[in-house]
Coordinates of C-alpha atoms in Angstrom, one line a residue:
Chain N
M1 CA -8.1 75.1 -23.3
T2 CA -7.1 76.7 -26.2
Y3 CA -4.6 79.6 -25.4
A4 CA -1.8 81.5 -26.7
S5 CA 1.3 79.6 -25.9
P6 CA 5.1 80.1 -26.4
F7 CA 5.1 76.3 -27.6
Y8 CA 2.1 76.2 -30.0
D9 CA 1.7 78.3 -33.0
K10 CA -0.8 78.7 -35.8
D11 CA 0.8 75.7 -37.7
H12 CA 0.2 73.4 -34.7
E13 CA -3.4 74.8 -34.4
E14 CA -4.1 74.1 -38.1
F15 CA -2.8 70.7 -37.4
R16 CA -4.8 70.1 -34.6
A17 CA -7.7 71.0 -36.3
Q18 CA -7.4 68.7 -39.2
A19 CA -6.4 66.0 -36.6
R20 CA -9.7 66.6 -34.7
R21 CA -11.8 66.1 -38.0
F22 CA -9.8 62.9 -39.1
V23 CA -10.6 61.3 -35.2
E24 CA -14.1 62.6 -35.0
K25 CA -15.1 61.4 -38.7
E26 CA -12.8 58.1 -38.8
I27 CA -12.2 56.9 -35.4
S28 CA -14.7 57.9 -32.6
P29 CA -17.7 56.4 -34.1
N30 CA -15.9 52.8 -34.6
I31 CA -14.3 52.8 -31.1
E32 CA -16.9 50.2 -29.4
A33 CA -16.8 48.1 -32.7
W34 CA -13.0 48.0 -32.6
E35 CA -12.8 47.3 -28.8
T36 CA -15.5 44.4 -29.2
A37 CA -13.3 43.2 -32.5
G38 CA -9.8 43.3 -30.5
S39 CA -8.4 45.2 -33.2
I40 CA -8.1 48.2 -35.4
P41 CA -8.4 47.6 -39.4
R42 CA -5.9 48.1 -41.8
E43 CA -7.9 50.7 -43.7
L44 CA -7.4 52.9 -40.9
H45 CA -3.6 53.0 -41.3
Q46 CA -4.2 53.7 -44.8
K47 CA -6.6 56.5 -44.2
A48 CA -4.5 58.0 -41.3
A49 CA -1.6 58.3 -44.1
E50 CA -3.8 59.7 -46.6
A51 CA -4.5 62.2 -43.9
G52 CA -0.8 62.9 -43.3
M53 CA -1.1 61.7 -39.4
L54 CA 1.0 58.8 -39.4
Q55 CA 4.0 60.4 -41.2
V56 CA 4.4 63.2 -38.7
G57 CA 7.8 63.5 -37.3
F58 CA 9.7 61.0 -39.7
P59 CA 12.5 62.4 -42.2
E60 CA 11.3 63.0 -45.6
R61 CA 13.6 60.4 -47.0
C62 CA 11.7 57.6 -45.4
G63 CA 8.4 58.9 -46.4
G64 CA 7.7 61.0 -43.6
I65 CA 6.8 64.5 -42.8
E66 CA 9.6 66.4 -41.2
V67 CA 8.4 68.8 -38.4
P68 CA 10.5 71.5 -36.4
D69 CA 9.4 70.3 -33.2
L70 CA 8.0 67.3 -30.9
F71 CA 4.9 69.7 -30.4
Y72 CA 3.1 68.4 -33.4
G73 CA 3.6 64.8 -31.9
V74 CA 2.0 66.0 -28.5
V75 CA -0.8 67.7 -30.6
L76 CA -1.5 64.3 -32.7
T77 CA -1.6 62.3 -29.3
E78 CA -3.9 64.9 -27.5
E79 CA -6.6 64.6 -30.6
L80 CA -6.3 60.9 -30.9
A81 CA -6.8 60.5 -27.3
R82 CA -10.1 62.5 -27.8
S83 CA -11.5 59.2 -28.9
G84 CA -11.2 58.2 -25.4
S85 CA -9.3 54.8 -26.4
G86 CA -5.7 54.2 -25.6
G87 CA -5.8 51.2 -27.8
V88 CA -6.3 53.1 -30.8
I89 CA -3.2 55.3 -30.2
A90 CA -1.2 51.9 -29.2
G91 CA -2.5 50.1 -32.3
L92 CA -2.4 52.9 -35.0
M93 CA 0.7 54.5 -33.7
S94 CA 3.3 51.3 -33.0
H95 CA 5.5 52.5 -35.9
G96 CA 6.1 55.5 -33.6
I97 CA 8.4 53.2 -31.7
A98 CA 9.1 50.6 -34.4
L99 CA 10.4 52.8 -37.2
P100 CA 12.7 55.5 -35.4
P101 CA 15.7 53.2 -35.2
I102 CA 15.2 52.3 -38.8
C103 CA 15.0 56.1 -39.9
H104 CA 17.8 57.2 -37.9
V105 CA 20.5 54.6 -38.1
G106 CA 18.9 52.3 -40.8
S107 CA 20.7 51.5 -44.3
P108 CA 18.7 53.4 -46.9
E109 CA 17.7 49.8 -48.2
L110 CA 16.2 49.3 -45.1
Q111 CA 14.1 52.8 -45.0
A112 CA 12.9 52.2 -48.4
R113 CA 11.9 48.9 -47.7
Y114 CA 10.2 48.9 -44.3
A115 CA 10.0 52.5 -43.2
R116 CA 7.9 54.0 -46.3
P117 CA 5.3 51.2 -46.6
V118 CA 4.7 51.8 -43.2
L119 CA 4.6 55.4 -43.3
E120 CA 2.2 55.1 -46.4
G121 CA -0.2 52.9 -44.3
R122 CA 0.3 50.0 -46.2
K123 CA 2.2 47.8 -43.9
I124 CA 2.2 47.7 -39.9
A125 CA 5.6 47.8 -38.0
A126 CA 6.0 46.6 -34.2
L127 CA 8.8 47.0 -31.8
A128 CA 9.8 43.7 -30.1
I129 CA 12.0 44.5 -26.8
T130 CA 10.4 42.8 -23.9
E131 CA 11.1 39.1 -23.4
P132 CA 9.3 36.7 -20.8
G133 CA 12.2 36.8 -18.8
G134 CA 12.3 40.5 -18.5
G135 CA 11.5 44.1 -20.0
S136 CA 13.6 46.7 -18.9
D137 CA 16.4 44.9 -18.3
V138 CA 17.5 45.3 -22.2
A139 CA 21.0 44.6 -21.5
N140 CA 20.4 41.3 -20.6
L141 CA 17.8 40.1 -23.5
K142 CA 18.2 36.1 -24.3
T143 CA 16.8 36.2 -27.7
R144 CA 19.8 35.0 -30.0
A145 CA 20.8 35.9 -33.4
E146 CA 23.7 33.5 -34.5
R147 CA 25.4 34.8 -38.0
D148 CA 25.2 31.8 -40.7
G149 CA 26.6 33.0 -44.2
D150 CA 24.3 36.0 -45.1
H151 CA 21.7 35.7 -42.5
Y152 CA 21.0 35.5 -38.7
V153 CA 19.4 32.6 -37.3
V154 CA 17.0 33.8 -34.4
N155 CA 16.1 31.9 -31.7
G156 CA 13.9 33.1 -28.7
S157 CA 10.7 34.8 -27.7
K158 CA 9.2 38.4 -26.9
T159 CA 6.3 39.3 -25.1
F160 CA 3.8 42.1 -24.6
I161 CA 4.4 43.4 -28.2
T162 CA 1.7 46.1 -29.3
S163 CA 0.7 44.9 -32.7
G164 CA 2.5 42.2 -32.3
M165 CA -0.3 40.0 -34.2
R166 CA -0.9 42.2 -37.0
A167 CA 2.8 43.5 -37.3
D168 CA 4.3 43.0 -41.1
Y169 CA 7.8 44.0 -39.7
L170 CA 9.2 43.4 -36.3
T171 CA 11.9 45.7 -35.2
C172 CA 13.5 43.2 -32.8
A173 CA 16.1 43.3 -30.0
V174 CA 18.4 40.2 -30.2
R175 CA 21.6 39.2 -28.9
T176 CA 24.3 39.1 -31.6
G177 CA 27.6 39.3 -29.4
G178 CA 28.7 38.4 -25.8
A179 CA 26.8 39.2 -22.6
G180 CA 25.5 42.6 -21.6
M181 CA 24.4 45.8 -23.2
G182 CA 27.5 45.3 -26.0
G183 CA 26.1 42.1 -27.4
V184 CA 22.9 43.8 -28.2
S185 CA 21.3 44.5 -32.0
L186 CA 18.5 45.6 -33.8
V187 CA 17.1 43.6 -36.9
V188 CA 13.9 44.0 -38.9
I189 CA 12.1 40.6 -39.0
E190 CA 9.4 40.1 -41.5
G191 CA 6.0 38.8 -40.4
D192 CA 6.0 35.8 -42.8
T193 CA 9.6 34.4 -41.8
P194 CA 9.2 30.9 -41.5
G195 CA 9.7 29.5 -37.7
L196 CA 7.9 32.8 -36.3
S197 CA 4.7 32.1 -34.4
R198 CA 2.4 34.6 -32.6
T199 CA 0.0 34.0 -29.9
P200 CA -2.5 37.1 -28.9
L201 CA -2.7 38.1 -25.4
D202 CA -5.9 39.4 -23.8
K203 CA -5.6 42.5 -21.6
M204 CA -7.6 44.6 -19.3
G205 CA -7.5 47.6 -21.4
W206 CA -6.3 48.9 -25.0
R207 CA -8.6 46.2 -26.0
C208 CA -8.6 47.2 -29.8
S209 CA -5.1 47.0 -29.6
D210 CA -3.7 43.7 -30.6
T211 CA -0.8 42.3 -28.5
A212 CA 1.1 39.5 -28.9
T213 CA 3.7 36.7 -27.4
L214 CA 6.3 36.0 -30.6
Y215 CA 8.3 33.1 -30.6
F216 CA 11.3 32.5 -32.9
D217 CA 12.5 29.2 -33.9
N218 CA 15.6 29.3 -36.2
C219 CA 14.3 32.2 -38.1
R220 CA 16.3 33.3 -40.9
V221 CA 16.9 36.8 -41.2
P222 CA 19.3 38.3 -43.7
V223 CA 22.1 40.2 -42.3
A224 CA 21.2 43.4 -44.6
N225 CA 18.2 43.6 -42.0
L226 CA 20.6 44.8 -39.2
V227 CA 19.5 48.2 -38.3
G228 CA 22.6 50.5 -37.4
R229 CA 26.0 48.3 -36.7
E230 CA 26.3 45.0 -35.0
N231 CA 26.5 44.9 -31.4
Q232 CA 25.4 48.7 -31.1
G233 CA 21.7 48.3 -30.6
F234 CA 21.5 49.5 -27.2
M235 CA 22.0 52.8 -27.5
A236 CA 19.3 53.2 -30.5
I237 CA 16.9 51.2 -27.9
M238 CA 17.8 53.8 -25.2
L239 CA 17.1 56.8 -27.3
N240 CA 14.0 55.7 -28.5
F241 CA 12.6 55.1 -25.0
N242 CA 13.5 58.9 -24.7
Q243 CA 10.7 59.8 -27.1
E244 CA 8.4 56.8 -26.3
R245 CA 8.2 57.8 -22.6
I246 CA 7.4 61.8 -23.7
M247 CA 4.6 60.4 -25.9
L248 CA 3.3 58.3 -23.0
A249 CA 3.3 61.3 -20.6
A250 CA 1.4 63.3 -23.4
Q251 CA -1.2 60.4 -23.6
A252 CA -1.5 60.3 -20.0
Y253 CA -2.1 64.2 -20.2
A254 CA -4.3 63.8 -23.0
F255 CA -6.6 61.3 -21.3
A256 CA -6.6 63.3 -17.9
K257 CA -7.7 66.0 -19.8
V258 CA -10.9 63.9 -21.5
C259 CA -11.5 62.6 -18.1
Y260 CA -11.7 66.3 -16.6
D261 CA -13.8 67.6 -19.6
E262 CA -16.3 64.4 -19.3
A263 CA -16.7 65.2 -15.5
M264 CA -17.3 68.5 -15.9
D265 CA -19.9 68.1 -18.6
Y266 CA -21.7 65.4 -16.7
A267 CA -21.5 67.4 -13.5
R268 CA -22.9 70.3 -15.3
S269 CA -25.8 68.1 -16.8
R270 CA -26.5 65.5 -13.6
E271 CA -29.1 66.5 -11.4
T272 CA -29.4 65.1 -7.9
F273 CA -31.2 66.5 -5.0
G274 CA -33.1 68.9 -7.4
K275 CA -30.1 70.8 -8.6
A276 CA -27.0 70.2 -11.0
L277 CA -24.3 68.2 -9.5
I278 CA -21.8 71.0 -9.9
R279 CA -23.9 73.0 -7.9
N280 CA -22.2 70.9 -4.8
Q281 CA -19.2 72.7 -3.6
V282 CA -17.5 69.4 -3.1
I283 CA -17.8 68.6 -6.7
R284 CA -16.6 71.8 -7.8
H285 CA -13.6 71.5 -5.3
K286 CA -12.7 67.9 -7.3
L287 CA -13.0 69.5 -10.6
V288 CA -10.6 72.2 -9.7
D289 CA -8.5 69.6 -8.0
M290 CA -8.4 67.6 -11.0
R291 CA -7.4 70.9 -13.4
M292 CA -4.8 71.8 -10.9
R293 CA -3.1 68.6 -11.6
L294 CA -3.8 68.9 -15.2
E295 CA -2.1 72.1 -15.7
A296 CA 0.9 70.9 -13.8
V297 CA 1.4 68.0 -15.9
K298 CA 0.9 70.3 -19.0
A299 CA 3.4 72.5 -17.9
N300 CA 5.9 69.9 -17.5
L301 CA 5.1 68.1 -20.5
D302 CA 5.7 71.2 -22.9
L303 CA 8.6 72.1 -20.7
V304 CA 10.6 68.6 -21.3
T305 CA 9.0 68.3 -25.2
W306 CA 10.7 71.9 -25.5
R307 CA 13.8 70.5 -24.5
V308 CA 13.9 67.5 -26.3
S309 CA 13.1 69.8 -29.3
N310 CA 16.1 71.6 -28.7
R311 CA 18.2 68.9 -28.9
Q312 CA 18.8 68.3 -24.9
I313 CA 18.6 65.1 -23.6
P314 CA 17.3 65.4 -20.0
I315 CA 16.6 61.7 -19.1
A316 CA 16.2 62.0 -15.6
E317 CA 13.3 64.6 -16.2
V318 CA 11.9 62.7 -18.9
C319 CA 11.7 59.6 -16.4
M320 CA 9.9 62.0 -14.0
L321 CA 7.5 63.6 -16.3
K322 CA 6.3 60.2 -17.4
N323 CA 5.8 59.1 -13.7
F324 CA 4.1 62.6 -13.0
A325 CA 1.4 62.3 -15.7
C326 CA 0.9 58.7 -15.5
T327 CA 0.3 59.1 -11.9
S328 CA -1.7 62.4 -12.2
L329 CA -3.7 60.4 -14.8
E330 CA -4.6 57.7 -12.3
W331 CA -5.7 60.2 -9.6
I332 CA -7.7 62.3 -12.2
A333 CA -9.4 59.1 -13.5
N334 CA -10.3 58.2 -10.1
E335 CA -11.7 61.3 -9.3
A336 CA -13.7 61.4 -12.6
M337 CA -15.3 58.1 -12.1
Q338 CA -16.4 59.3 -8.8
V339 CA -17.9 62.3 -10.3
F340 CA -19.7 60.2 -12.7
G341 CA -20.8 57.7 -10.0
G342 CA -22.6 54.2 -11.3
A343 CA -22.6 55.8 -14.8
G344 CA -18.8 55.8 -14.8
Y345 CA -18.8 52.0 -13.9
L346 CA -20.7 51.3 -17.1
R347 CA -19.2 50.0 -20.0
G348 CA -18.9 52.5 -22.9
A349 CA -18.6 55.5 -20.9
K350 CA -15.0 57.1 -21.6
V351 CA -13.9 57.5 -18.1
E352 CA -14.5 53.7 -17.4
R353 CA -12.3 52.9 -20.2
I354 CA -9.3 55.4 -19.5
Y355 CA -9.6 54.2 -15.8
R356 CA -8.9 50.5 -17.0
E357 CA -6.4 52.0 -19.2
T358 CA -4.2 54.0 -16.4
K359 CA -2.2 50.9 -15.4
V360 CA -0.6 50.3 -18.7
L361 CA 0.8 53.7 -18.8
T362 CA 2.3 53.2 -15.3
I363 CA 3.8 49.9 -16.8
G364 CA 4.6 50.0 -20.4
G365 CA 7.6 52.1 -21.8
G366 CA 9.2 51.6 -18.4
S367 CA 7.5 51.0 -15.2
L368 CA 7.3 53.7 -12.1
E369 CA 9.8 51.9 -10.5
I370 CA 12.0 51.5 -13.2
M371 CA 11.8 55.0 -14.1
K372 CA 12.7 56.7 -10.5
D373 CA 15.8 54.1 -10.5
L374 CA 17.3 55.5 -14.0
A375 CA 16.0 58.8 -12.8
A376 CA 18.1 58.4 -9.4
K377 CA 21.1 57.1 -11.5
Q378 CA 21.0 60.1 -13.9
L379 CA 20.5 62.5 -10.7
G380 CA 23.8 61.0 -9.4
M381 CA 22.2 59.4 -6.2
Chain K
M1 CA -9.0 78.5 -67.2
K2 CA -9.0 80.6 -64.1
A3 CA -11.2 80.1 -60.9
L4 CA -11.9 82.6 -58.3
V5 CA -13.3 81.1 -55.2
S6 CA -14.5 82.8 -52.3
V7 CA -13.8 81.9 -48.7
K8 CA -15.4 83.3 -45.7
R9 CA -13.8 83.6 -42.1
A10 CA -16.9 82.2 -39.6
V11 CA -17.3 81.0 -36.3
D12 CA -16.1 77.4 -36.0
Y13 CA -18.9 75.0 -36.3
N14 CA -18.1 73.3 -33.1
V15 CA -18.4 76.4 -30.9
R16 CA -21.4 77.0 -28.9
I17 CA -22.4 80.1 -30.1
Q18 CA -23.4 82.7 -27.3
V19 CA -25.6 85.8 -27.5
K20 CA -24.1 89.0 -26.3
P21 CA -26.2 90.3 -23.1
D22 CA -27.2 93.4 -25.0
G23 CA -28.5 91.4 -27.5
S24 CA -26.0 93.6 -30.2
G25 CA -25.0 90.0 -31.8
V26 CA -23.6 87.0 -30.9
V27 CA -20.2 86.6 -29.1
T28 CA -17.1 86.3 -31.3
E29 CA -14.2 87.8 -29.5
G30 CA -11.9 85.1 -28.3
V31 CA -13.7 82.3 -29.9
K32 CA -12.4 79.9 -32.6
H33 CA -13.1 80.9 -36.4
S34 CA -12.2 78.8 -39.2
M35 CA -13.1 78.6 -43.1
N36 CA -17.0 78.6 -43.7
P37 CA -17.2 74.5 -44.1
F38 CA -19.4 75.1 -47.4
D39 CA -16.7 77.4 -48.7
E40 CA -14.4 74.7 -47.6
I41 CA -16.3 72.5 -50.4
A42 CA -16.1 74.9 -53.1
M43 CA -12.6 75.2 -52.5
E44 CA -12.0 71.3 -52.6
E45 CA -14.2 71.1 -55.7
A46 CA -11.7 73.8 -57.3
V47 CA -8.8 71.9 -56.6
R48 CA -10.1 68.5 -57.8
L49 CA -11.1 70.0 -60.9
K50 CA -7.6 71.6 -61.3
E51 CA -6.2 68.2 -60.5
K52 CA -8.3 66.9 -63.5
G53 CA -6.6 69.7 -65.7
K54 CA -9.9 71.6 -66.3
I55 CA -8.9 74.7 -63.9
T56 CA -5.3 76.1 -64.5
E57 CA -5.2 78.5 -61.6
I58 CA -7.0 79.0 -58.5
I59 CA -7.5 82.3 -56.8
A60 CA -8.9 82.4 -53.5
I61 CA -10.7 85.4 -52.3
T62 CA -12.0 87.1 -48.9
V63 CA -13.3 90.1 -47.5
G64 CA -12.7 91.1 -44.1
G65 CA -10.1 92.1 -41.2
A66 CA -6.7 91.1 -40.7
K67 CA -7.5 87.9 -39.2
N68 CA -9.0 86.7 -42.5
E69 CA -5.5 85.9 -43.6
E70 CA -5.7 82.9 -41.5
T71 CA -8.3 81.5 -43.8
L72 CA -6.8 82.6 -47.1
R73 CA -3.7 80.5 -45.6
S74 CA -6.1 77.5 -45.2
A75 CA -7.1 78.1 -48.9
L76 CA -3.6 78.4 -49.9
A77 CA -2.9 75.0 -48.1
F78 CA -5.8 73.4 -50.0
G79 CA -4.2 74.2 -53.2
A80 CA -5.1 77.6 -54.1
D81 CA -2.0 79.0 -56.3
R82 CA -2.4 82.7 -54.6
A83 CA -5.1 84.8 -52.9
I84 CA -6.6 88.3 -52.9
H85 CA -7.6 89.6 -49.4
I86 CA -10.0 92.6 -49.5
K87 CA -8.8 94.2 -46.3
E88 CA -11.7 96.0 -44.4
E89 CA -12.3 96.0 -40.8
G90 CA -15.6 96.0 -39.0
E91 CA -19.0 95.0 -40.3
I92 CA -19.3 94.5 -43.9
Q93 CA -22.7 94.8 -45.7
P94 CA -23.4 91.9 -47.7
L95 CA -23.8 93.8 -50.9
T96 CA -20.7 95.9 -50.4
A97 CA -19.1 92.4 -50.1
A98 CA -20.6 91.0 -53.3
K99 CA -19.8 94.0 -55.3
A100 CA -16.1 93.9 -53.8
L101 CA -15.9 90.3 -55.1
A102 CA -17.8 90.9 -58.3
A103 CA -15.2 93.6 -59.1
A104 CA -12.2 91.2 -58.3
F105 CA -13.6 88.6 -60.5
K106 CA -14.1 91.0 -63.2
K107 CA -10.6 92.3 -62.7
E108 CA -9.1 88.8 -62.8
G109 CA -11.1 88.1 -65.9
A110 CA -11.8 84.5 -64.4
Q111 CA -14.1 82.2 -65.7
V112 CA -15.7 80.5 -62.7
F113 CA -16.5 82.0 -59.5
F114 CA -17.1 79.4 -56.6
A115 CA -18.5 79.9 -53.1
G116 CA -20.2 78.0 -50.6
K117 CA -24.0 78.3 -50.9
Q118 CA -24.0 80.0 -47.9
A119 CA -22.1 80.8 -44.7
I120 CA -23.0 79.2 -41.5
D121 CA -22.8 82.5 -39.5
D122 CA -25.9 84.3 -40.9
D123 CA -27.1 81.9 -43.2
A124 CA -28.0 84.6 -45.6
N125 CA -27.2 82.4 -49.0
Q126 CA -27.0 85.2 -50.9
T127 CA -23.5 86.4 -52.1
G128 CA -22.9 84.0 -54.9
Q129 CA -26.3 85.1 -56.5
M130 CA -25.3 88.7 -56.0
V131 CA -22.3 88.4 -57.5
A132 CA -23.9 86.6 -60.6
S133 CA -26.5 89.3 -61.0
L134 CA -24.1 92.1 -60.5
L135 CA -22.3 90.8 -63.3
D136 CA -25.0 89.5 -65.3
L137 CA -23.6 86.1 -65.3
P138 CA -25.4 82.9 -65.4
Q139 CA -25.6 81.0 -62.0
A140 CA -25.6 77.4 -60.8
T141 CA -26.3 77.3 -56.8
F142 CA -26.5 74.3 -54.6
A143 CA -24.2 72.1 -56.6
S144 CA -24.0 68.5 -55.8
K145 CA -22.2 67.7 -59.1
V146 CA -19.8 70.1 -61.2
E147 CA -18.5 69.0 -64.6
L148 CA -16.5 71.8 -66.8
D149 CA -16.2 71.2 -70.4
G150 CA -14.7 73.7 -72.8
N151 CA -16.8 77.1 -72.0
K152 CA -19.6 75.2 -70.6
A153 CA -20.3 74.1 -66.9
T154 CA -22.8 71.0 -66.0
V155 CA -24.1 71.4 -62.5
T156 CA -26.6 68.9 -60.7
R157 CA -28.4 70.2 -57.8
E158 CA -30.6 68.4 -55.3
V159 CA -33.9 69.7 -55.4
D160 CA -37.0 68.6 -53.6
A161 CA -38.1 66.5 -56.5
G162 CA -35.1 64.9 -56.8
L163 CA -31.7 66.0 -59.2
E164 CA -31.8 69.0 -61.4
T165 CA -29.3 69.5 -63.9
L166 CA -28.0 72.9 -65.3
E167 CA -26.1 73.8 -68.1
V168 CA -24.4 76.9 -67.9
D169 CA -22.4 78.8 -70.1
L170 CA -18.8 80.3 -68.4
P171 CA -18.1 82.6 -66.8
A172 CA -20.6 81.8 -64.2
V173 CA -21.2 81.5 -60.6
I174 CA -21.4 78.0 -59.0
T175 CA -22.1 77.5 -55.2
A176 CA -21.4 74.1 -53.3
D177 CA -23.9 72.2 -51.5
L178 CA -23.1 69.9 -48.8
R179 CA -22.9 66.9 -50.8
L180 CA -20.8 68.1 -53.7
N181 CA -17.7 66.7 -51.9
E182 CA -15.6 65.6 -49.0
P183 CA -12.9 68.2 -48.2
R184 CA -9.4 66.7 -47.8
Y185 CA -7.2 67.1 -44.8
L186 CA -4.8 69.4 -44.9
K187 CA -1.1 68.1 -44.4
L188 CA 1.6 69.7 -42.6
P189 CA 3.9 70.2 -45.7
D190 CA 1.0 72.0 -47.5
I191 CA 0.1 74.1 -44.6
M192 CA 4.0 75.1 -44.2
K193 CA 4.1 75.8 -48.3
A194 CA 0.8 77.9 -47.8
K195 CA 3.0 80.7 -45.9
K196 CA 5.1 81.2 -48.8
K197 CA 1.9 81.8 -51.5
P198 CA 1.6 85.5 -52.5
I199 CA -1.7 87.1 -51.1
D200 CA -2.3 90.5 -52.9
V201 CA -4.4 93.0 -50.3
Q202 CA -7.0 95.0 -51.8
S203 CA -9.4 97.2 -50.6
F204 CA -13.1 98.5 -51.6
S205 CA -11.6 102.0 -52.6
S206 CA -8.9 100.4 -54.8
L207 CA -11.8 97.9 -56.3
G208 CA -13.6 101.0 -57.2
V209 CA -16.3 100.1 -54.8
T210 CA -18.2 102.5 -52.1
P211 CA -19.6 100.9 -49.1
G212 CA -23.4 101.4 -48.9
A213 CA -25.9 101.2 -46.3
G214 CA -28.1 98.3 -46.2
L215 CA -28.9 96.0 -43.3
K216 CA -29.1 96.7 -39.9
T217 CA -29.5 94.2 -37.2
T218 CA -31.9 95.4 -34.6
K219 CA -32.0 92.8 -32.0
T220 CA -30.3 89.0 -31.5
S221 CA -31.9 86.8 -28.9
A222 CA -31.0 83.2 -28.4
P223 CA -33.7 80.3 -29.2
P224 CA -36.0 79.4 -26.4
K225 CA -34.2 76.9 -24.0
R226 CA -35.6 73.3 -24.4
S227 CA -37.9 72.6 -21.8
K228 CA -37.4 69.3 -19.7
G229 CA -38.5 66.2 -21.3
I230 CA -40.4 63.4 -19.6
V231 CA -39.8 59.9 -19.5
V232 CA -42.5 57.5 -20.5
K233 CA -42.4 53.8 -19.0
T234 CA -44.9 52.0 -22.1
V235 CA -45.8 52.7 -25.7
D236 CA -49.1 53.3 -24.2
E237 CA -48.0 56.2 -22.4
L238 CA -46.0 57.8 -25.3
V239 CA -48.8 57.5 -27.6
A240 CA -51.1 59.1 -25.0
A241 CA -48.4 61.9 -24.5
L242 CA -48.0 62.5 -28.1
K243 CA -51.8 62.8 -28.5
G244 CA -52.1 65.3 -25.5
K245 CA -49.4 67.5 -27.5
G246 CA -51.8 67.1 -30.3
L247 CA -48.9 65.3 -32.4
L248 CA -50.8 62.4 -33.3

C-alpha cells in the first residue's frame, strides 16, 4: 500500500527501503530461533545502530539522528512489524521509552554516559515504572529513594519490565519525596548495582523479548543519576507515555496490516472445494472488512502523528487512537486466523503469533480502561 | 583518482513483474523502482575505495528521464561527491547509452569506470563492455574483488574453474558481481545530505552523441505458468515419478 500521501515524502520512503532490507536480512530469518531462546542477541542492537535504525528521533547531542517528524518512527515500526514479531520491536526498541527522559531533561553527563552507548548499540536500556502494586497509577508508586550523602538508597520492586533481564541501564521511577505525583523522580540505575536482582517472566507472546521483575535492596545510586529535577519526574513520565502510545498504535496498525496481507496471500493460494479461497464471496467480504478498519486506523494514526509532530499535545486523541488501533488489531487478527483456518493455529504462522500478541497491546502502555478514563478526563467529562 | 559510477534506475527486485496485455513490454507505470542492485554493489565498492584513500572523487552518472534523479540521490547518499544526469526521456538504446557514458567518462578524465555487471531489468550485461570498447580501455568484468594500486587495478573474477585474477592498467572499466561486497544501509543523515550535493544535467547532444537505431523489441511474453505439483507419499513413489519424467 504505497501511495502518494500528505504525510510521507521521498525521504520517508528511502528510509523505509533501508529499514525493510535490514529487517529482511537481519531479523526475519532469525525470529523462530529468538522466540525459542527467549531473547534477542546483543549483536542485533549493534547491527541496528550501524544501519542507523536505533537512533532515529533522538537528538544529535545524544548520538541520535534528528528527524523532522514522528512519521519516521511510524515507518520504522511498520517495517520492523513485517517480521511478524512484536517481541523484536519491544526488545530492540526498549530504549525508545527508556531514553527520551534522559535526552530531554537529563544532564549532558547523563546523556553522554547512558544515552550515547545505547544509541551506538553497545548497551541496552529499559524503562522501569510499573510496580507489583500498580502500573498506570504512577502518582502512587512505592519504590523509595532515600537521600544519603551523594547517593540515593533505593528500595522496592518493579515488574513487567521490557528488556529488564538484559538492560545495562534502567530509567527508573522512584519516590524521592512525599505522597502523590509531586514526590516522584526518575533516576538511572546501572544493571550491575549491588542489591539489584532480577527474575525473568514467562509470557503468552512477545517471547523473544525478555521481561523481568526487578528487586532493589538498598541499591546505592549516585545523586548525579537523577534525570531532570528531584520530585519533577511525573511530568516527564506522562510526556513519555504520549509518544509510547502513538508508537504502540503504530505497532497495532502495522501488525494488523501484516495480518491482512497474510490473509490475502493465503486466500489467493489456498484451494478449497476446487477453487481458491478468495473466490468465495464470504472471504472477500471478510478481507474488505479487515481493510476498511485498517484504512480507518491508518487515517487516525497519521493525523494524530501529524498533530504531535506539529507540537500539539492531543492527549485524549492519543488515548483513543491507541484503543482504536489495538482493538482493531484484535478484530483483524481474529479474522485473519479465521481465513487461515487450521493453518493459522499452527506455531510458526505469523498470524498465530500476532494473534497471541494482540493482548499485550491493549494492556501495555496503559490499558484500554485506563486510556478511556484518561480520555474522558481530558474531554472534560 | 576520479571514479565514474554508472547507476541505472530499474524496477525494484521485490516487484512481481507483469507483462503488458499487448505484449509490448512489462508494466513500469506506478511500479516501484530503485537502483539496480549490481550498481549498488559498484557504488559501494567505489565508496570503500574512497574510504581507503584510493579514490579521491566519486561521480555517479545515469542515463534516463527525470525520475532517474531519485537514483542519483541514492548514489549521493551512498557517498558519491556529485552526479551527472544525462537526461533523456523515452526508450534509450543500449549503445547510445554506452556512447553517452563513454563521452562523459572522457570529458571527466576519470580513471575508473564502475558499473554493475548487468541491470536486473533486461539482464543485457553489455554496458561496461561497450564503454570499454568505445574508449579502447581494458576491462575487468564480474569483479568479486578489486584492488587499486597506483595506475593498476587487480581484479578477481569468479569463473567456472575457480578464481581468475586480472591486472589492468588504468584507466579501465570494472563491473561488479554479486559477491564483491554487501552494500551498506543508507542512513537518514546521508539521505538528507545527498539533497544538497550537485547534479550536473547533460544530454546526448551536449555530449556529442547522436542516438542511433538499434534493438527493437518485437514481443514480450510471460514465462509459462508453473503447472500444479503432485504430492508423493513415499520415496518409491518419488523415484517412480522422477523416472516417469525421464529425470532419473
